Short mmCIF file of C-alpha atoms and ligand atoms in Angstrom, two decimals:
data_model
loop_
_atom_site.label_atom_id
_atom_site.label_comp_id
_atom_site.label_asym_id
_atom_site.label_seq_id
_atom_site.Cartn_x
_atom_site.Cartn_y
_atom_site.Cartn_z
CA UNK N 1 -5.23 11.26 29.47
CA UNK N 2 -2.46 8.80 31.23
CA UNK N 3 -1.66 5.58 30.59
CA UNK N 4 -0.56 2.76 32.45
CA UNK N 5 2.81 1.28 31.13
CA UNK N 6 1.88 -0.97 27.92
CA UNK N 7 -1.62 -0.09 27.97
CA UNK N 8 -4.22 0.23 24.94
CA UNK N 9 -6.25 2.26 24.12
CA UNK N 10 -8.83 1.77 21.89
CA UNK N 11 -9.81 5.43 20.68
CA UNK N 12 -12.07 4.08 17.48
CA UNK N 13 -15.29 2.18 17.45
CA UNK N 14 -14.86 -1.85 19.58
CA UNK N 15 -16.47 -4.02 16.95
CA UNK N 16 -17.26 -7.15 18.04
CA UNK N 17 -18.31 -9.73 15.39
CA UNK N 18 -20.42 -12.34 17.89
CA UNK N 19 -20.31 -15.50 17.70
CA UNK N 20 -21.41 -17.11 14.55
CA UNK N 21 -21.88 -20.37 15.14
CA UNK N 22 -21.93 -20.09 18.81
CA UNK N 23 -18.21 -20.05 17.81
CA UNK N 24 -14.99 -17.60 17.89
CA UNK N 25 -15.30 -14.13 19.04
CA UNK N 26 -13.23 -11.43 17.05
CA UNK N 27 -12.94 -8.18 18.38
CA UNK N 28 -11.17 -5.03 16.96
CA UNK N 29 -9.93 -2.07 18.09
CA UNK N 30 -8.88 0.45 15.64
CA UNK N 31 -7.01 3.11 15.80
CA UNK N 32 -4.92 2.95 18.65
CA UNK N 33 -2.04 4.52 21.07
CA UNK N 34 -0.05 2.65 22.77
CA UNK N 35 2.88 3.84 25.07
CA UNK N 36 5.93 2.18 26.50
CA UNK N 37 9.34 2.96 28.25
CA UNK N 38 12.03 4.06 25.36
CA UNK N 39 15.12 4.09 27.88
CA UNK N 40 16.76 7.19 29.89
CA UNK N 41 18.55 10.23 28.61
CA UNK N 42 22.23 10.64 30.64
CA UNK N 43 20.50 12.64 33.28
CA UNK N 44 18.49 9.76 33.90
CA UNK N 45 15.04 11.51 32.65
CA UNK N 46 12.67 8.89 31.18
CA UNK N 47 11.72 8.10 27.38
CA UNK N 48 8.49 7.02 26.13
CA UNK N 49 7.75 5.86 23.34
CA UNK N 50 4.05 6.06 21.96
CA UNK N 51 2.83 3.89 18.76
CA UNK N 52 -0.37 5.26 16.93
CA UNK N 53 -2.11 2.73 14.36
CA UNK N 54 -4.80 3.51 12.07
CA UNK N 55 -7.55 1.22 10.64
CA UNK N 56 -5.33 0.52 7.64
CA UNK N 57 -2.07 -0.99 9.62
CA UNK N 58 -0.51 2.82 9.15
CA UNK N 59 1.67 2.42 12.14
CA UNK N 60 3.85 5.22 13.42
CA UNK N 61 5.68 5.53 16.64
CA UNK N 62 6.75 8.68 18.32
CA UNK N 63 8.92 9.67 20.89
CA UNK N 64 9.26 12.33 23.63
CA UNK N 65 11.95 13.09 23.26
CA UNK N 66 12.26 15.53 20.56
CA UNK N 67 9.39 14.60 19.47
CA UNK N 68 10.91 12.07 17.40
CA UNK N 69 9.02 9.97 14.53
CA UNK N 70 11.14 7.25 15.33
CA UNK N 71 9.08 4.73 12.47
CA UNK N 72 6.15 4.94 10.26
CA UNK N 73 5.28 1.52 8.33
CA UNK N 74 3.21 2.16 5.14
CA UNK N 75 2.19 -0.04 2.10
CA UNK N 76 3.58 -0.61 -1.04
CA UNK N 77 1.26 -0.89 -3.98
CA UNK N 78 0.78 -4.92 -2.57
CA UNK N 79 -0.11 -4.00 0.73
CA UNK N 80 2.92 -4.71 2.00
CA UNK N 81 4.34 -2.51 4.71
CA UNK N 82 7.84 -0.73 5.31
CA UNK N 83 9.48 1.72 7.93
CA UNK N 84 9.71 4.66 5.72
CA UNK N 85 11.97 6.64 7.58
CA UNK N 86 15.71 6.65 8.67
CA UNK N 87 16.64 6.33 12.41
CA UNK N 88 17.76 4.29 15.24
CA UNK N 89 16.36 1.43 16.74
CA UNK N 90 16.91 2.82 20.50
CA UNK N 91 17.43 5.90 22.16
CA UNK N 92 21.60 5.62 22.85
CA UNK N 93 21.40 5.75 19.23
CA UNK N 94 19.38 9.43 18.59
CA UNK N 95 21.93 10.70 21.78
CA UNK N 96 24.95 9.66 20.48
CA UNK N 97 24.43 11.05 16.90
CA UNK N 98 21.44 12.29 15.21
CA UNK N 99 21.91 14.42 12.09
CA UNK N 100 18.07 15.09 12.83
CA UNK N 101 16.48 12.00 12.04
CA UNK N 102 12.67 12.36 12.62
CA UNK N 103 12.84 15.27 14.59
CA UNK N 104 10.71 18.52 15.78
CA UNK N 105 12.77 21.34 14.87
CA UNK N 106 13.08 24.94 16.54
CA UNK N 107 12.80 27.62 17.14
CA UNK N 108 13.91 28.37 14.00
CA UNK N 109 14.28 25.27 11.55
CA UNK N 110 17.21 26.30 9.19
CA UNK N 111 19.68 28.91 9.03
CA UNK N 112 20.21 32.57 10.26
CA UNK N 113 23.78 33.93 9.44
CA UNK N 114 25.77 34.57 12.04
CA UNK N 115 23.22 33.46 14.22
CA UNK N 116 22.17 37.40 14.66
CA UNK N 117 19.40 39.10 14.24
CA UNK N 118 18.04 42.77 14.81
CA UNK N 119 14.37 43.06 16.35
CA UNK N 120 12.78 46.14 17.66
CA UNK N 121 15.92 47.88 17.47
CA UNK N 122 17.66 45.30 20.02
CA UNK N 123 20.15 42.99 18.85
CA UNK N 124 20.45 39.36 19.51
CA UNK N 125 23.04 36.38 19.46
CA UNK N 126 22.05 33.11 18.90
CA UNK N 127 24.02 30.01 19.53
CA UNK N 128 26.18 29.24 16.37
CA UNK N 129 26.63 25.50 15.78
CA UNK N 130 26.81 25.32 11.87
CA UNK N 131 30.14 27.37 11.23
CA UNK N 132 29.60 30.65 12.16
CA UNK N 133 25.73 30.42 11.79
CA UNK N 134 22.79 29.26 13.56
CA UNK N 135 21.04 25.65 12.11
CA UNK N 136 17.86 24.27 13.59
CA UNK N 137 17.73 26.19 17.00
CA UNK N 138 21.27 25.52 18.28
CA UNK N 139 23.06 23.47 20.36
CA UNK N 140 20.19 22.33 22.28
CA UNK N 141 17.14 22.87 20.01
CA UNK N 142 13.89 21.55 20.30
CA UNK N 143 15.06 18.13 18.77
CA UNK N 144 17.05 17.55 21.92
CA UNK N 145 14.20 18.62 24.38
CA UNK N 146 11.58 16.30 26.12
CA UNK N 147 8.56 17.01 25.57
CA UNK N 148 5.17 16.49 27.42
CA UNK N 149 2.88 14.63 26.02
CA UNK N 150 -0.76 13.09 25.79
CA UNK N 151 -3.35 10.81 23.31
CA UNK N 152 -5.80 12.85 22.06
CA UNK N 153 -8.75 11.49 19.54
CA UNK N 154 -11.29 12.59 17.24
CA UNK N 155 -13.87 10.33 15.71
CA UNK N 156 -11.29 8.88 12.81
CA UNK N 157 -8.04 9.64 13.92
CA UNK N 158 -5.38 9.36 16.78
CA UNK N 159 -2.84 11.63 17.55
CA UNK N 160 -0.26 12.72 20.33
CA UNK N 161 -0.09 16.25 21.65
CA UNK N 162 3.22 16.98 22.55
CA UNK N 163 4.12 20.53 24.61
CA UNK N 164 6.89 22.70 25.64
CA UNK N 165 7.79 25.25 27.50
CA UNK N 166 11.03 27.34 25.83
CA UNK N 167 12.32 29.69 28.14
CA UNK N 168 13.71 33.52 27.55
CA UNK N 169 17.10 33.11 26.24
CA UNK N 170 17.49 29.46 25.51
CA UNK N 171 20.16 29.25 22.85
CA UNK N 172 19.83 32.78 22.76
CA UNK N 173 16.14 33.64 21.58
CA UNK N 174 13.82 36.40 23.49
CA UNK N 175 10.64 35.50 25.15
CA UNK N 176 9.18 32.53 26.53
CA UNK N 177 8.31 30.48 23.99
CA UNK N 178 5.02 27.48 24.78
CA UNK N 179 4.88 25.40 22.09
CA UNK N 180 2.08 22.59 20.94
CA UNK N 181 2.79 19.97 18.46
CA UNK N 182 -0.44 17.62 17.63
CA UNK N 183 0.69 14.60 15.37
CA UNK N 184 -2.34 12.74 14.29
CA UNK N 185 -2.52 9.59 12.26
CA UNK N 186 -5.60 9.73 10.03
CA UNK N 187 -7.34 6.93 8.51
CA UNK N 188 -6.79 8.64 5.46
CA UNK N 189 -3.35 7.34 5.54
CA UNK N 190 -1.65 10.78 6.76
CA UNK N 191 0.20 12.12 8.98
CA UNK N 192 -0.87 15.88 10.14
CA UNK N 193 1.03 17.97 12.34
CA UNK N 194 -0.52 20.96 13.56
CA UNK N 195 2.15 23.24 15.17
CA UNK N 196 1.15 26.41 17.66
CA UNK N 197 2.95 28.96 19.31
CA UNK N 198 2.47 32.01 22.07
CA UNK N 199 5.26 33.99 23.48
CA UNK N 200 5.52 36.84 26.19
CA UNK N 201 7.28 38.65 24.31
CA UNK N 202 8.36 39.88 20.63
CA UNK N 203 10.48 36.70 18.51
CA UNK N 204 11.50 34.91 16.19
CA UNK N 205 9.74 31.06 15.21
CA UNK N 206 9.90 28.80 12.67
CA UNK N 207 9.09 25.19 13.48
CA UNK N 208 9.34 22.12 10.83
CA UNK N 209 9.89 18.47 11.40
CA UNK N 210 13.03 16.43 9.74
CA UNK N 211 11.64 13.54 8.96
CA UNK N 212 14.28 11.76 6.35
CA UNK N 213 12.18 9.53 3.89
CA UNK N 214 13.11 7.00 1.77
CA UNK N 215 9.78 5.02 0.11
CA UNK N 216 11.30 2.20 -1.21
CA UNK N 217 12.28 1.33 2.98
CA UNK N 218 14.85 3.06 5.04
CA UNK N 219 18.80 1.48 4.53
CA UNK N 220 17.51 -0.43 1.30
CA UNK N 221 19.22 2.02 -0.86
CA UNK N 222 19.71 5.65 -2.21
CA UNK N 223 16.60 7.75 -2.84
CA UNK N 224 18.15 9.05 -6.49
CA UNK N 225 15.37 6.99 -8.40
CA UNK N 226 12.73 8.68 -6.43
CA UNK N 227 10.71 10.92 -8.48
CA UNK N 228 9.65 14.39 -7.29
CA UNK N 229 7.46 17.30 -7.73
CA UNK N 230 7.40 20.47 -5.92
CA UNK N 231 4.70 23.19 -6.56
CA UNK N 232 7.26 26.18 -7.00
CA UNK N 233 8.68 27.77 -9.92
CA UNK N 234 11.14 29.70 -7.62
CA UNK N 235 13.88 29.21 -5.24
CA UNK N 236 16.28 30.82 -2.63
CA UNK N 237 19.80 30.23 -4.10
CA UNK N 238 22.33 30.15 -1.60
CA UNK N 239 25.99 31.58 -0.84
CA UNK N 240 28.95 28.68 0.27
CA UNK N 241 27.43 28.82 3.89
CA UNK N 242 24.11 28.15 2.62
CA UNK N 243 22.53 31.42 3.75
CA UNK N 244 20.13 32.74 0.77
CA UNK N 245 21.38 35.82 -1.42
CA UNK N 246 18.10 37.42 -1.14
CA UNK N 247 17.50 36.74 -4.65
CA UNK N 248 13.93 34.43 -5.28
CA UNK N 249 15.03 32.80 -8.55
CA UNK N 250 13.16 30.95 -11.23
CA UNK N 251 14.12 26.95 -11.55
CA UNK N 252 13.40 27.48 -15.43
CA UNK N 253 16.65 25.60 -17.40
CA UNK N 254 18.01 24.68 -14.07
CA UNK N 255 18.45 21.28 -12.32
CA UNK N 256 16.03 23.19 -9.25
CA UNK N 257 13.34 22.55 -11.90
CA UNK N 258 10.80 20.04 -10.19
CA UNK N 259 7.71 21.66 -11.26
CA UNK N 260 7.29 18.22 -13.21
CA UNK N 261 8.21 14.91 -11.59
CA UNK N 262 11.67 14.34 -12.00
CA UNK N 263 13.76 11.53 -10.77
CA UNK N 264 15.93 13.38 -7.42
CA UNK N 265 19.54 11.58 -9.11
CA UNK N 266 18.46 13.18 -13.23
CA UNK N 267 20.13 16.27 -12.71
CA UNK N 268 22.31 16.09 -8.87
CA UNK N 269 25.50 15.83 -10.70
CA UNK N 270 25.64 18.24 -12.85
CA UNK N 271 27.73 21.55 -12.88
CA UNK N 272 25.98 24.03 -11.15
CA UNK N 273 27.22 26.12 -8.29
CA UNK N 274 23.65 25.92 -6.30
CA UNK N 275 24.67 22.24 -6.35
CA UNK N 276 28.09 22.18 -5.66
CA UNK N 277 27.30 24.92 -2.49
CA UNK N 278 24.47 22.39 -0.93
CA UNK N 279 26.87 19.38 -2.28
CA UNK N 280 23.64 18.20 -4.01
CA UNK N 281 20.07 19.35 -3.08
CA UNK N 282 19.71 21.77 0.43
CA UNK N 283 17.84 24.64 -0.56
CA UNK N 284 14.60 25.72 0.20
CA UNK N 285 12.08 26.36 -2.55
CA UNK N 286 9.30 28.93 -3.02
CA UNK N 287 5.45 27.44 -2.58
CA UNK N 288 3.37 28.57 -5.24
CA UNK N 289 0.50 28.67 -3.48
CA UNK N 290 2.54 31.40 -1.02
CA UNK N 291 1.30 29.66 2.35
CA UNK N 292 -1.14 30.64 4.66
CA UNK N 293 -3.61 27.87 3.36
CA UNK N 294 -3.19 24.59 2.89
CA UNK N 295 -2.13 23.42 -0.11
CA UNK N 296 0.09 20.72 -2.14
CA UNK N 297 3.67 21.62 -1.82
CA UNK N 298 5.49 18.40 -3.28
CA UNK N 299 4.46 14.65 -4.55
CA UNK N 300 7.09 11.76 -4.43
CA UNK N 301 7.08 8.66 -5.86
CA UNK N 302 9.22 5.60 -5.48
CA UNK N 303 8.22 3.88 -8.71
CA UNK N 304 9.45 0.14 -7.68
CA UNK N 305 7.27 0.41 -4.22
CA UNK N 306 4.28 2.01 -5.98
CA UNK N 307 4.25 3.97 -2.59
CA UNK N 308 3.33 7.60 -3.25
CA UNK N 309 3.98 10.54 -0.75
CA UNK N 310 2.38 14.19 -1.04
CA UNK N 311 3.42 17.19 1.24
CA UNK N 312 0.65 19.49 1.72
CA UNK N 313 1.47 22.38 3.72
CA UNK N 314 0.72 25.94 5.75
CA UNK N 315 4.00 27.49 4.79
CA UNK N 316 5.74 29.59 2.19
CA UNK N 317 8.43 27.40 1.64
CA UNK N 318 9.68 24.02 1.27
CA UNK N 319 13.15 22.41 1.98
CA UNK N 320 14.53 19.95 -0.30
CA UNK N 321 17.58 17.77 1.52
CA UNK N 322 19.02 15.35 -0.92
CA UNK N 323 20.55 13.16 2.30
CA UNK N 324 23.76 14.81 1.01
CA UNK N 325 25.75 14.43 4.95
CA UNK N 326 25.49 10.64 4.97
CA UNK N 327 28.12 9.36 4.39
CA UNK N 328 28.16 5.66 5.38
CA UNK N 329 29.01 6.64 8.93
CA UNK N 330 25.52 5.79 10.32
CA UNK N 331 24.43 2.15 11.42
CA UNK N 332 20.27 2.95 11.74
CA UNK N 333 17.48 0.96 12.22
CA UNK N 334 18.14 -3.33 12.06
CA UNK N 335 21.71 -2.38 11.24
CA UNK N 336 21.06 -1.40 8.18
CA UNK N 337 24.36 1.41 7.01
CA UNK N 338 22.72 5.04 5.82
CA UNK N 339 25.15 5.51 3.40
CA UNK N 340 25.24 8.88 0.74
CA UNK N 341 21.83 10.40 -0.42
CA UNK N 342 19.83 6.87 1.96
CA UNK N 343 16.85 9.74 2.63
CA UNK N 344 15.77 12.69 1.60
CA UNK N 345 13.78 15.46 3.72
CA UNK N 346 10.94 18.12 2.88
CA UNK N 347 11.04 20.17 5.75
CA UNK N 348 8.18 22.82 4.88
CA UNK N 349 8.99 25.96 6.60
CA UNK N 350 9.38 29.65 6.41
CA UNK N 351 12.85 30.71 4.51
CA UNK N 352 15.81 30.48 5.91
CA UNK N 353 17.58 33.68 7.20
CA UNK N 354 14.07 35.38 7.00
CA UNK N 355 14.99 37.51 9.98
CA UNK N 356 17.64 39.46 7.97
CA UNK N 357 15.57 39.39 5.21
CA UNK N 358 12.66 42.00 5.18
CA UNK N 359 11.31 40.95 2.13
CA UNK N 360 10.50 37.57 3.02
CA UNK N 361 7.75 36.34 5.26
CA UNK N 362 7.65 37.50 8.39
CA UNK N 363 8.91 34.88 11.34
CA UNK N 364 8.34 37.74 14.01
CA UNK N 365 5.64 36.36 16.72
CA UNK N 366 4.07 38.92 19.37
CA UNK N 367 2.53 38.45 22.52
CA UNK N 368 -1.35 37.70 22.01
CA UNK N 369 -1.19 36.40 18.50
CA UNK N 370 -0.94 32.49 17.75
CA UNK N 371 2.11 31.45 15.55
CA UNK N 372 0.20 28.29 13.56
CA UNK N 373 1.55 25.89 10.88
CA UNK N 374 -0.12 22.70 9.35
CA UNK N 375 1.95 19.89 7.06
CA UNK N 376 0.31 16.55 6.36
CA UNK N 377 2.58 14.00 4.82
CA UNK N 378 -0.12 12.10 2.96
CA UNK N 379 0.83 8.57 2.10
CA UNK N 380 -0.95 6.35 -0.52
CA UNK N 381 0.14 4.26 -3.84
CA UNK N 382 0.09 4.00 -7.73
C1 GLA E 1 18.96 20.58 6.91
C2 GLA E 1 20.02 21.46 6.43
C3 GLA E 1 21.14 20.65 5.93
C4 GLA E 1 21.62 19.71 6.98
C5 GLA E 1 20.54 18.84 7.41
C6 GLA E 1 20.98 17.95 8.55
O1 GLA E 1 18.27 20.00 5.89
O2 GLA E 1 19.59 22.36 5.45
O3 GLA E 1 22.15 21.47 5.50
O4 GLA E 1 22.06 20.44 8.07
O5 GLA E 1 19.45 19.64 7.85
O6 GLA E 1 22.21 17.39 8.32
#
């Protein structure tokens, strides 16, 4: 599908209410895409920016490059909408200096010590950009890439298929990657992102998205009064680098315990080492439900708003990010400052350092199978 510069599309049904009284003439067209130009990267490639409304008002707009949620406006428990998510309000601002707002991340969202791994016997050096390990696919990882993309529609929803092409030994992975990210808005109020994957040859993938959230409205405060539940009664404690032990440990009698909803600030100061190694929460947390089917992986509410969020999701695991980086340093969206613990992320995913960790899930993808993952961020209110 292309679109001319500015153009609508109306992908649901065009209902016209006729004149009543051989009067005014309402039409509607819900849901919608919309695309415009979002500026040029330094090379002077091209930005656009597409904007996806449901039925509801559920706006969100996307971006190609890295396949950015730049906004998503949702209601409070009045009805009243807010941009739910930290970032900038034009592209300079995600070049300059983007600890990952919104972002698509791979090939391998989170860490993998010393950015090496051993597969079929061969050895292989990634790019190390967090200390001596690897973080979020390296210098130049799929958040920094433009992708290609396109509307597509289904009877309720509208969504944006974005593609690409990662080639043998960018940032130091094997095989050519082709990857497929479908966001689609639902009328249901969520946002689902189906991710695929095919390679040419044996390697390593693990895709996410880094959305940071903050329900009350992003740069109206810190997310410590948001309350939280995630469906795991384990977690992957971490070593000063934040590279798991190994060990799957139970949250019982620790502040990792969020198997009830919890408020995120109850427990993020206290003496514990997990804490004081992540600086607050950055670990990633063991699903329950062990992945492979879809199922609830964490609940979030921001008790002023009313507005609710819930997590449902393909994977094994789930990343908790308490925001802990911000530090003030960060003018976002209407010049609002993202100062300590402004968002918080759940980036589901597969654990981190799984590929030097045979007893976790497997991240290894061969040629002919189809690396899939499903999260829905499913926003509503109480
Ligand atoms: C992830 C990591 C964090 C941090 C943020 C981005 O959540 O686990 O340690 O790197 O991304 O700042």
């Amino acid at each position: 599908m292309t679109f001319s510069r500015r153009s609508v599309i109306a992908l649901g049904l065009i209902i016209s209410i006729g004149p009543l009284w051989g009067g005014i003439t309402k039409t509607e067209a819900k849901p919608t895409i919309e695309r415009q130009a979002f500026g040029k990267t330094a090379d002077g490639a091209p930005i656009d920016l597409y904007t996806l409304t449901n039925d509801k008002g559920v706006e969100v707009r996307i971006m190609t490059y890295g396949g950015i949620v730049v906004s998503l406006q949702v209601p409070d428990r009045d009805g009243k909408l807010a941009d739910v998510v930290l970032g900038y309000d034009n592209l300079e601002g995600y070049l300059r200096d983007n600890p990952y707002f919104g972002a698509l991340i791979g090939r391998y969202g989170n860490r993998i010590a010393e950015g090496r791994f051993t597969l079929n016997g061969t050895s292989y050096q990634l790019a190390q950009n967090n200390g001596e390990n690897h973080l979020h696919g390296g210098v130049v990882g799929f958040d920094k890439r433009i992708w290609k993309a396109k509307g597509v529609t289904s009877k309720d929803d509208v969504g944006l298929q974005l593609t690409y092409l990662s080639h043998d030994g960018e940032e130091g992975y094997p095989g050519n990657l082709s990857v497929t990210v479908v966001y689609m808005l639902t009328n249901n109020n969520e946002l689902r992102i189906d991710y695929a994957a095919i390679t040419d040859m044996d390697t390593i993938v693990n895709l996410t998205q880094h959305s940071y959230f903050n329900l009350a409205g992003a740069g109206t405060g810190n997310i410590l009064s948001h309350e939280l539940m995630l469906n795991a009664d384990r977690f992957t404690p971490v070593d000063k680098g934040l590279i798991p032990t190994g060990e799957l440990r139970s949250v019982r009698g620790t502040p990792m315990d969020f198997t009830k909803l919890t408020s995120i600030g109850a427990r993020i100061d206290q003496q514990d080492e997990q804490l004081r190694f992540g600086l607050g929460y950055d670990h990633n947390w063991v699903l329950s439900n062990g992945g492979g089917k879809l199922a609830l992986a964490a609940r979030v509410i921001e008790p002023i708003s009313g507005r609710v969020m819930e997590v449902y999701t393909t994977e094994p695991g789930i990343q908790f990010y308490s925001g802990n980086f911000l530090d003030g340093s960060i003018v976002g969206k209407g010049g609002e400052v993202y100062a300590h613990r402004y968002g918080f992320c759940l980036e589901a995913q597969h654990f981190p350092d799984s590929p030097n960790k045979p007893h976790f899930p497997s991240v290894v993808l061969h040629p002919g199978e189809k690396y899939r993952q499903t999260t829905i961020y499913k926003f509503s209110t109480e």
